[in-house]
mmCIF file of C-alpha atoms and ligand atoms in Angstrom:
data_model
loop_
_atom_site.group_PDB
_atom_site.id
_atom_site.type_symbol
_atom_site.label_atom_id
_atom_site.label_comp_id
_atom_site.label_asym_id
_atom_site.label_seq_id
_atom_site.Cartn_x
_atom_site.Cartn_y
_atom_site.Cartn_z
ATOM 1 C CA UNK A 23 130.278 60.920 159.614
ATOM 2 C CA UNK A 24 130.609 64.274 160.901
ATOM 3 C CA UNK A 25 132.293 64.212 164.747
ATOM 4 C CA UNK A 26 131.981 67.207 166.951
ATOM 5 C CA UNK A 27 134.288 67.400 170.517
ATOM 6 C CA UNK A 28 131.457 68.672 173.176
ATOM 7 C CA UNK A 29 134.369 68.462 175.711
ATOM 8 C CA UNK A 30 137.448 66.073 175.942
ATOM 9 C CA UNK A 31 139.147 66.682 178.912
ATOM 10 C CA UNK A 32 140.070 64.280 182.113
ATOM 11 C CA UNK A 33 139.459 66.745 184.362
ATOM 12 C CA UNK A 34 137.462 70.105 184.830
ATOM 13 C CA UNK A 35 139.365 73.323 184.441
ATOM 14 C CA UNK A 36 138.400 76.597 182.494
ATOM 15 C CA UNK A 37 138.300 76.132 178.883
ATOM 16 C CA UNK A 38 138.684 72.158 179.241
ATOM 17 C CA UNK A 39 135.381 70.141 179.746
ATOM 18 C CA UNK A 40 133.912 66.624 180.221
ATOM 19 C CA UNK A 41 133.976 64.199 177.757
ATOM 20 C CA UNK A 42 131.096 63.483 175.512
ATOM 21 C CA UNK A 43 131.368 63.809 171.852
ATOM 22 C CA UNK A 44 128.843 63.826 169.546
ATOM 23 C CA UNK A 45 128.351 62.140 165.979
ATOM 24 C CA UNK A 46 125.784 63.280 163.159
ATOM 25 C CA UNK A 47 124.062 65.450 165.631
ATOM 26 C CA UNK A 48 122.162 62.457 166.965
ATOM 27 C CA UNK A 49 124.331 60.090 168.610
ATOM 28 C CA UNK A 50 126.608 61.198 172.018
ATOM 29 C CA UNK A 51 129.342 59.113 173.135
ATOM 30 C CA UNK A 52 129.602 59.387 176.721
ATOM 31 C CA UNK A 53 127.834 62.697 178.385
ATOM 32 C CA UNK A 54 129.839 64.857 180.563
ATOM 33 C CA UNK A 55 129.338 67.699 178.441
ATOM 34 C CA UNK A 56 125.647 68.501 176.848
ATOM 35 C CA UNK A 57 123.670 71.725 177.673
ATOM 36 C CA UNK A 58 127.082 73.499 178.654
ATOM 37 C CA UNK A 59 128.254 73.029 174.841
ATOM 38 C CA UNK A 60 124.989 72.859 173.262
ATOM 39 C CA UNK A 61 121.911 75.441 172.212
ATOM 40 C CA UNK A 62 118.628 73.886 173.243
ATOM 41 C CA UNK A 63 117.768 73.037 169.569
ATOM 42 C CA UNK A 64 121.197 70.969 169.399
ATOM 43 C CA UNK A 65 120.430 69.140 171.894
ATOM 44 C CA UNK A 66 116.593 68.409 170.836
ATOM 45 C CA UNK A 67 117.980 66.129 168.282
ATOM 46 C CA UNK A 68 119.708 64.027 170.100
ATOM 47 C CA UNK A 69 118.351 60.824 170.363
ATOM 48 C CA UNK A 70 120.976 58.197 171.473
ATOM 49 C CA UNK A 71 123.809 57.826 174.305
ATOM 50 C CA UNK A 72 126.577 55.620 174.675
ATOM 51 C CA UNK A 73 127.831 55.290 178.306
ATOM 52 C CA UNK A 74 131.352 53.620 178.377
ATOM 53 C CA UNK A 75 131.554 53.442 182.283
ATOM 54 C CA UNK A 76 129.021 55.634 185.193
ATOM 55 C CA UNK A 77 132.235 58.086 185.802
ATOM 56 C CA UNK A 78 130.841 61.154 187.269
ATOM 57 C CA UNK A 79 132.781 62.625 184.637
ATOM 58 C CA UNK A 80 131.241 60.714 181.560
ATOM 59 C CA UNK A 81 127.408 60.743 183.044
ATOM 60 C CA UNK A 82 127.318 64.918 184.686
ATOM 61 C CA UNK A 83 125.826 66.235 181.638
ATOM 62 C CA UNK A 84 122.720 64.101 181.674
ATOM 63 C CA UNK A 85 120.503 65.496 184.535
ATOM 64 C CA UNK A 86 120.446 68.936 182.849
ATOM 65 C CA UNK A 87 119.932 67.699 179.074
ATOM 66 C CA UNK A 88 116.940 65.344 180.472
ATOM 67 C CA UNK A 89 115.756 68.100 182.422
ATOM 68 C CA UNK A 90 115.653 70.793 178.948
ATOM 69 C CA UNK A 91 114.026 68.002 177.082
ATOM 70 C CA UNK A 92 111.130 67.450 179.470
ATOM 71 C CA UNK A 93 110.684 71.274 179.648
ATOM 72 C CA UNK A 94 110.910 72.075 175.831
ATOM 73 C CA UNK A 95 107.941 69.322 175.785
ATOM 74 C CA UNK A 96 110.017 66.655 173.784
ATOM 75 C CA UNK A 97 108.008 63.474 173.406
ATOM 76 C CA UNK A 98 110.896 61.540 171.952
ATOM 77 C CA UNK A 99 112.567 59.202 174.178
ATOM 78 C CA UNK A 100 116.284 59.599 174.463
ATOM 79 C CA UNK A 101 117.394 56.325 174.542
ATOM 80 C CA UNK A 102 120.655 55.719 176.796
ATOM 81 C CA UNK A 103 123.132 52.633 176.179
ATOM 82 C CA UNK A 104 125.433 51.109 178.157
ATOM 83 C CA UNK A 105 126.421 47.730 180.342
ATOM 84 C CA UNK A 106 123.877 46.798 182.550
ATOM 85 C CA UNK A 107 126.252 47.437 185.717
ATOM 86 C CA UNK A 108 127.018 51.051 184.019
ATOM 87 C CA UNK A 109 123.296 52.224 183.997
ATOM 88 C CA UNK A 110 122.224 50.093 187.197
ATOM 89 C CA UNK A 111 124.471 52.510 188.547
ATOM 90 C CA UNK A 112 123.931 55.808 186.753
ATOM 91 C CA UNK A 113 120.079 55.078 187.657
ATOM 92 C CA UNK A 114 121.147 54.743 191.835
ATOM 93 C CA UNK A 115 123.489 56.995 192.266
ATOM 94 C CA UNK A 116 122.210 59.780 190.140
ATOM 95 C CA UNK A 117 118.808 59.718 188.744
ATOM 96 C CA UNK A 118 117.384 57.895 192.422
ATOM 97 C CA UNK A 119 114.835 60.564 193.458
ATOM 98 C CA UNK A 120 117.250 62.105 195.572
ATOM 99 C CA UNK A 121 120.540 63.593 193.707
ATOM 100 C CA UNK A 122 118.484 64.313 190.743
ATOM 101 C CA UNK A 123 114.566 63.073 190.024
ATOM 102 C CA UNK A 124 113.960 59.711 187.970
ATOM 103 C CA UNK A 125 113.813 60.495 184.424
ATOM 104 C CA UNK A 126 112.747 57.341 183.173
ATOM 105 C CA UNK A 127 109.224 57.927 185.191
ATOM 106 C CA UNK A 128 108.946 61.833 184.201
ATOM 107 C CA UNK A 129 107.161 63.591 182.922
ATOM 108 C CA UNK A 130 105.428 60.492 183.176
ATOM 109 C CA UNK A 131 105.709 56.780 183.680
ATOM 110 C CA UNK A 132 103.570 55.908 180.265
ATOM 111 C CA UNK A 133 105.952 58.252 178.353
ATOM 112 C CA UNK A 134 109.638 58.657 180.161
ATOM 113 C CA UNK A 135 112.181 60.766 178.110
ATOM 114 C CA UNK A 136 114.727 58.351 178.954
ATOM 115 C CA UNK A 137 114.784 54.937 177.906
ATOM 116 C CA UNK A 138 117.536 52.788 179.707
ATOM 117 C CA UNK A 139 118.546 50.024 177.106
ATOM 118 C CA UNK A 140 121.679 47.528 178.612
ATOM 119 C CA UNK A 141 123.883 46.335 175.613
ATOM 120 C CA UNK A 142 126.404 43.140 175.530
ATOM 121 C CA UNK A 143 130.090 43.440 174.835
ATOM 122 C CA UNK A 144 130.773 41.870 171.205
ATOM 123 C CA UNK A 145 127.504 41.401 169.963
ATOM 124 C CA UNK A 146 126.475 43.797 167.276
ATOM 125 C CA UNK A 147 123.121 46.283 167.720
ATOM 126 C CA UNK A 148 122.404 48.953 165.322
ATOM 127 C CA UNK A 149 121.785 52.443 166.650
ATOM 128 C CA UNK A 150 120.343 55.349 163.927
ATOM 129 C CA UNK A 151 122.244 53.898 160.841
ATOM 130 C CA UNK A 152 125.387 53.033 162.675
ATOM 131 C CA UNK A 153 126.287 49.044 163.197
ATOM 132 C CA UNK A 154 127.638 49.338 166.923
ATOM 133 C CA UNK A 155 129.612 46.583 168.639
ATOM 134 C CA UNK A 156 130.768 47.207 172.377
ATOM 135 C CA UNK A 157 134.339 45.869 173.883
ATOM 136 C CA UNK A 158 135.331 45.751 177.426
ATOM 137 C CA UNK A 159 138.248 47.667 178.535
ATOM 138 C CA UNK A 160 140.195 47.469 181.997
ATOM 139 C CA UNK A 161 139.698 50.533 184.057
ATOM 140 C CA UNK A 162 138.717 50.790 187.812
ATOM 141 C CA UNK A 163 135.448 49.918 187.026
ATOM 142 C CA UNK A 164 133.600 48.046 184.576
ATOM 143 C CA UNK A 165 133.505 49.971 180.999
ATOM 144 C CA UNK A 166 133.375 49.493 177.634
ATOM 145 C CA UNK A 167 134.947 50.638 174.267
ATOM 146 C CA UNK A 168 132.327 51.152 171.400
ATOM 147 C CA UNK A 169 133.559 50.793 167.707
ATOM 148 C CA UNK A 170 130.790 52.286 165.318
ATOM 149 C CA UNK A 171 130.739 51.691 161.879
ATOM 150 C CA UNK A 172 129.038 53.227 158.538
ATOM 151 C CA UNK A 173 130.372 53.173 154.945
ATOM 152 C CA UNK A 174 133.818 53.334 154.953
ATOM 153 C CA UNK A 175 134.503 54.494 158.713
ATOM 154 C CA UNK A 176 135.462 52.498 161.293
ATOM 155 C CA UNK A 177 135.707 54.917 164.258
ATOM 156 C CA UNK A 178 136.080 53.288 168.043
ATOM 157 C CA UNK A 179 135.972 55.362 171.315
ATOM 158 C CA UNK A 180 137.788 53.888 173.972
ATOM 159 C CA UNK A 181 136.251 56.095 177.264
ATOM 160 C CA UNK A 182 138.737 55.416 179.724
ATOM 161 C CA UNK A 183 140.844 52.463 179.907
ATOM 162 C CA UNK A 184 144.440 51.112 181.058
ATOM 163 C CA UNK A 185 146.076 48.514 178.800
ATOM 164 C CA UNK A 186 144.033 46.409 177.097
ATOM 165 C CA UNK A 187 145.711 44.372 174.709
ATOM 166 C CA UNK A 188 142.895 42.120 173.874
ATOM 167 C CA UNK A 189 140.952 44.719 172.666
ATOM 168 C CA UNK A 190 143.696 45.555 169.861
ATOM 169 C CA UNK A 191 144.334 42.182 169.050
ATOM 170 C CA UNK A 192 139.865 41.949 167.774
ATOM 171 C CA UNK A 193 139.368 45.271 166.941
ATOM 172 C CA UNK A 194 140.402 44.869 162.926
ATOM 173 C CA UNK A 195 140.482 47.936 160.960
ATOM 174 C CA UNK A 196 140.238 51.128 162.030
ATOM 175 C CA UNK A 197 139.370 54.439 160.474
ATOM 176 C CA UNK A 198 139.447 56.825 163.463
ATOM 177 C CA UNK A 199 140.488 56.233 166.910
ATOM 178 C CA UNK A 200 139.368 58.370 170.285
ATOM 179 C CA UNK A 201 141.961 56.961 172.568
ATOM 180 C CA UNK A 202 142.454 58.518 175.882
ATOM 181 C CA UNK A 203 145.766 59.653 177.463
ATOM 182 C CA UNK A 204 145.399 61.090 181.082
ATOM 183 C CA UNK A 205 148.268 60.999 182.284
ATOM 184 C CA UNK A 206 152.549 61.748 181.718
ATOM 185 C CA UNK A 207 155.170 58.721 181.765
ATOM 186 C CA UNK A 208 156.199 59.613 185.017
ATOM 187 C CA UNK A 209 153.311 58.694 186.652
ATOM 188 C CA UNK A 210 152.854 55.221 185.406
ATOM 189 C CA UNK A 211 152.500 53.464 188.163
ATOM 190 C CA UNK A 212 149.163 55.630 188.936
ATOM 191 C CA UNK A 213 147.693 55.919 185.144
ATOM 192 C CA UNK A 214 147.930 51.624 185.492
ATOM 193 C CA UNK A 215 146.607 51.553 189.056
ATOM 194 C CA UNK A 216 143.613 53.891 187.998
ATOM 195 C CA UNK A 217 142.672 52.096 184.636
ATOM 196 C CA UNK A 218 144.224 54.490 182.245
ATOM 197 C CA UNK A 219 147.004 55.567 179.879
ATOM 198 C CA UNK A 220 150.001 57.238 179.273
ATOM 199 C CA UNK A 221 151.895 58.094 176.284
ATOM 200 C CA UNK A 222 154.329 55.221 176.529
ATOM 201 C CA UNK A 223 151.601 53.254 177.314
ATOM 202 C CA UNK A 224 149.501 54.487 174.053
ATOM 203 C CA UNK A 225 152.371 53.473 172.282
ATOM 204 C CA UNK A 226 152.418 49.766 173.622
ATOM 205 C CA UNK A 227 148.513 49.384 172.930
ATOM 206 C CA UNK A 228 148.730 50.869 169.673
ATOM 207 C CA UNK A 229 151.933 48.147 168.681
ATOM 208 C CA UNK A 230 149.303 45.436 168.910
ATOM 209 C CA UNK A 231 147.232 47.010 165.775
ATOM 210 C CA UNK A 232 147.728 45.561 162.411
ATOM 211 C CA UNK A 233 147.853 48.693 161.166
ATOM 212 C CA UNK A 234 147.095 52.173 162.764
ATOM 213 C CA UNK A 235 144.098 54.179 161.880
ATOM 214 C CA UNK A 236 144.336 57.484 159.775
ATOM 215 C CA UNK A 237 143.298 59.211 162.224
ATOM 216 C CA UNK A 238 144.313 59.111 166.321
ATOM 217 C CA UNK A 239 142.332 61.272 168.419
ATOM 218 C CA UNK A 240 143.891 62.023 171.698
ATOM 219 C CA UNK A 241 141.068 62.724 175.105
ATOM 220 C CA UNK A 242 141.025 63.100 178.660
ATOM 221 C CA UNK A 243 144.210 64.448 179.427
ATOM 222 C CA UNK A 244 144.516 65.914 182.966
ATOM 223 C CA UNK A 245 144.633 69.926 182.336
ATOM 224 C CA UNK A 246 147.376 69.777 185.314
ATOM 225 C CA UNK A 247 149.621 67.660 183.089
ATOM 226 C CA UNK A 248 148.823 68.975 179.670
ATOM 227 C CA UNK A 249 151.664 70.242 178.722
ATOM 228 C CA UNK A 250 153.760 67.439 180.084
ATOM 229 C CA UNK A 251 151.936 65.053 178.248
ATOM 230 C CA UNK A 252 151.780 67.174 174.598
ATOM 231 C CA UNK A 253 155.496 67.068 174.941
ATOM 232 C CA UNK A 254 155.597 63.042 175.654
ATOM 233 C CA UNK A 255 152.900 62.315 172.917
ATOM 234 C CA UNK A 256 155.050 64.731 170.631
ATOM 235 C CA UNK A 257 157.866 62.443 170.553
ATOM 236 C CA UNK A 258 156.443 59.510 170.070
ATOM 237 C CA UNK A 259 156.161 60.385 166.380
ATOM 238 C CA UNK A 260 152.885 58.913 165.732
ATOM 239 C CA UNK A 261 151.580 59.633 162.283
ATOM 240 C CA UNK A 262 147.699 61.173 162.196
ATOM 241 C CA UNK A 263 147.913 61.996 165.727
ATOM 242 C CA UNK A 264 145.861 65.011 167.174
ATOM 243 C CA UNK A 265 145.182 65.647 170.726
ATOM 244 C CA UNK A 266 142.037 66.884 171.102
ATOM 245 C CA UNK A 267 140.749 70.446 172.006
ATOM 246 C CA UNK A 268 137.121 71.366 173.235
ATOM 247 C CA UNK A 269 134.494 72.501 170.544
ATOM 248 C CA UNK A 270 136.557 71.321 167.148
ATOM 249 C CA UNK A 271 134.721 69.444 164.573
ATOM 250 C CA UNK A 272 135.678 66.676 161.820
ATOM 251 C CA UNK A 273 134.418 64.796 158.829
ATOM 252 C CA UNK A 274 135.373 61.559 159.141
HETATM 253 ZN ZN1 LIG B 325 136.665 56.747 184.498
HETATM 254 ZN ZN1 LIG B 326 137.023 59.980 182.814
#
């Protein structure tokens, strides 16, 4: 499974982008980040997204990859996941007619370029060659984890989340985690009021595994508190830890 980091950042600054990271070329989990990271023929192959909440800052690279697939003449649907809430709301607040047209009637209502498809938490779907299963997560709205699996990788993207114990507790074995970490210790109190995590709190979550993954992929720190947090998530010791930077690639 190769894994490439479109952007991974909880915030916009320069050099730090939205998240959205894409596997195999085909499959995007989450999309703040498309057309700024990608060369039109990159983004021609995609063919599936995974929405983990309808966070401006998960969803903002849709309109304009939508928009470059209509115009390059792409017949191919792109088919776009997520809870039902998640797109109810990504289709009303975004892609209503009036912030940006509705892609799933254009270029026309016979043959849309997006295809809205609502998944269930826990229940496995396949998507390209990849056995998917979906796990809610607390944050300040309703959003999931997704855990995909092929071969020997298990890899699970948490989007954003607070403490979630449950989630560690039916997870099983893990191969590669994208865990997010917005925020330093100090501010605590805010990271659990907002649905998300710090590195003390990463360290609590990650207590409940059976056994940690090889690999730990930090996202969605806030560029204000990067350094702040590097330091925090230093210390912690955690073995196969990396925090993520825009535009690197793995093989998992
Ligand atoms: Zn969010
Ligand atoms: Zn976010």
């Amino acid at each position: 499974m190769k894994l490439r980091i479109l952007g991974c950042a909880g915030s916009e600054s320069p050099g730090r982008k939205a998240p959205a990271f894409l596997v195999d070329d085909g499959l995007l989990l989450d999309g703040g980040t498309i057309g700024a990271a990608l060369p039109q023929e990159a983004q021609n192959r995609i063919t599936d997204v995974l929405l983990s909440h309808p966070h401006h800052d998960h969803v903002r690279g849709l309109p304009s990859f939508v928009d470059n697939l209509v115009v390059v003449g792409r017949k191919e649907p792109v088919t776009i996941r997520g809870s039902a809430t998640t797109l109810e709301a990504v289709q009303k607040h975004l892609f209503n007619g009036v912030i940006w047209p509705d892609f799933s009637r254009l270029p026309c209502a016979e043959a849309p370029i997006i295809r809205w498809q609502p998944v269930a938490p826990l229940v496995n779907f396949q998507v390209r060659d990849y056995l998917v299963t979906a796990f809610p997560v607390k944050h300040s709205v309703p959003a999931l984890a997704y855990r995909l699996q092929r071969d020997q990788v298990s890899l699970l993207y948490t989007g954003d989340m607070g403490p979630t114990p449950e989630l560690w507790r039916s997870i099983g074995t893990l191969t590669t985690l994208i865990v997010e970490v917005s925020f330093p210790d100090e501010h605590a109190a805010l990271a659990q009021k907002t649905g998300h995590l710090t590195p003390s709190l990463l360290a609590q979550e990650l207590a409940l595994l059976p056994r940690l993954p090889a690999q730990i992929l930090i996202c969605h720190l806030k560029p204000i508190y990067e350094e702040q947090i590097r330091r925090e998530i230093a210390a912690l010791q955690i073995p196969g830890l990396t925090i993520l930077s825009d535009a690197q690639e793995f093989s998992l």
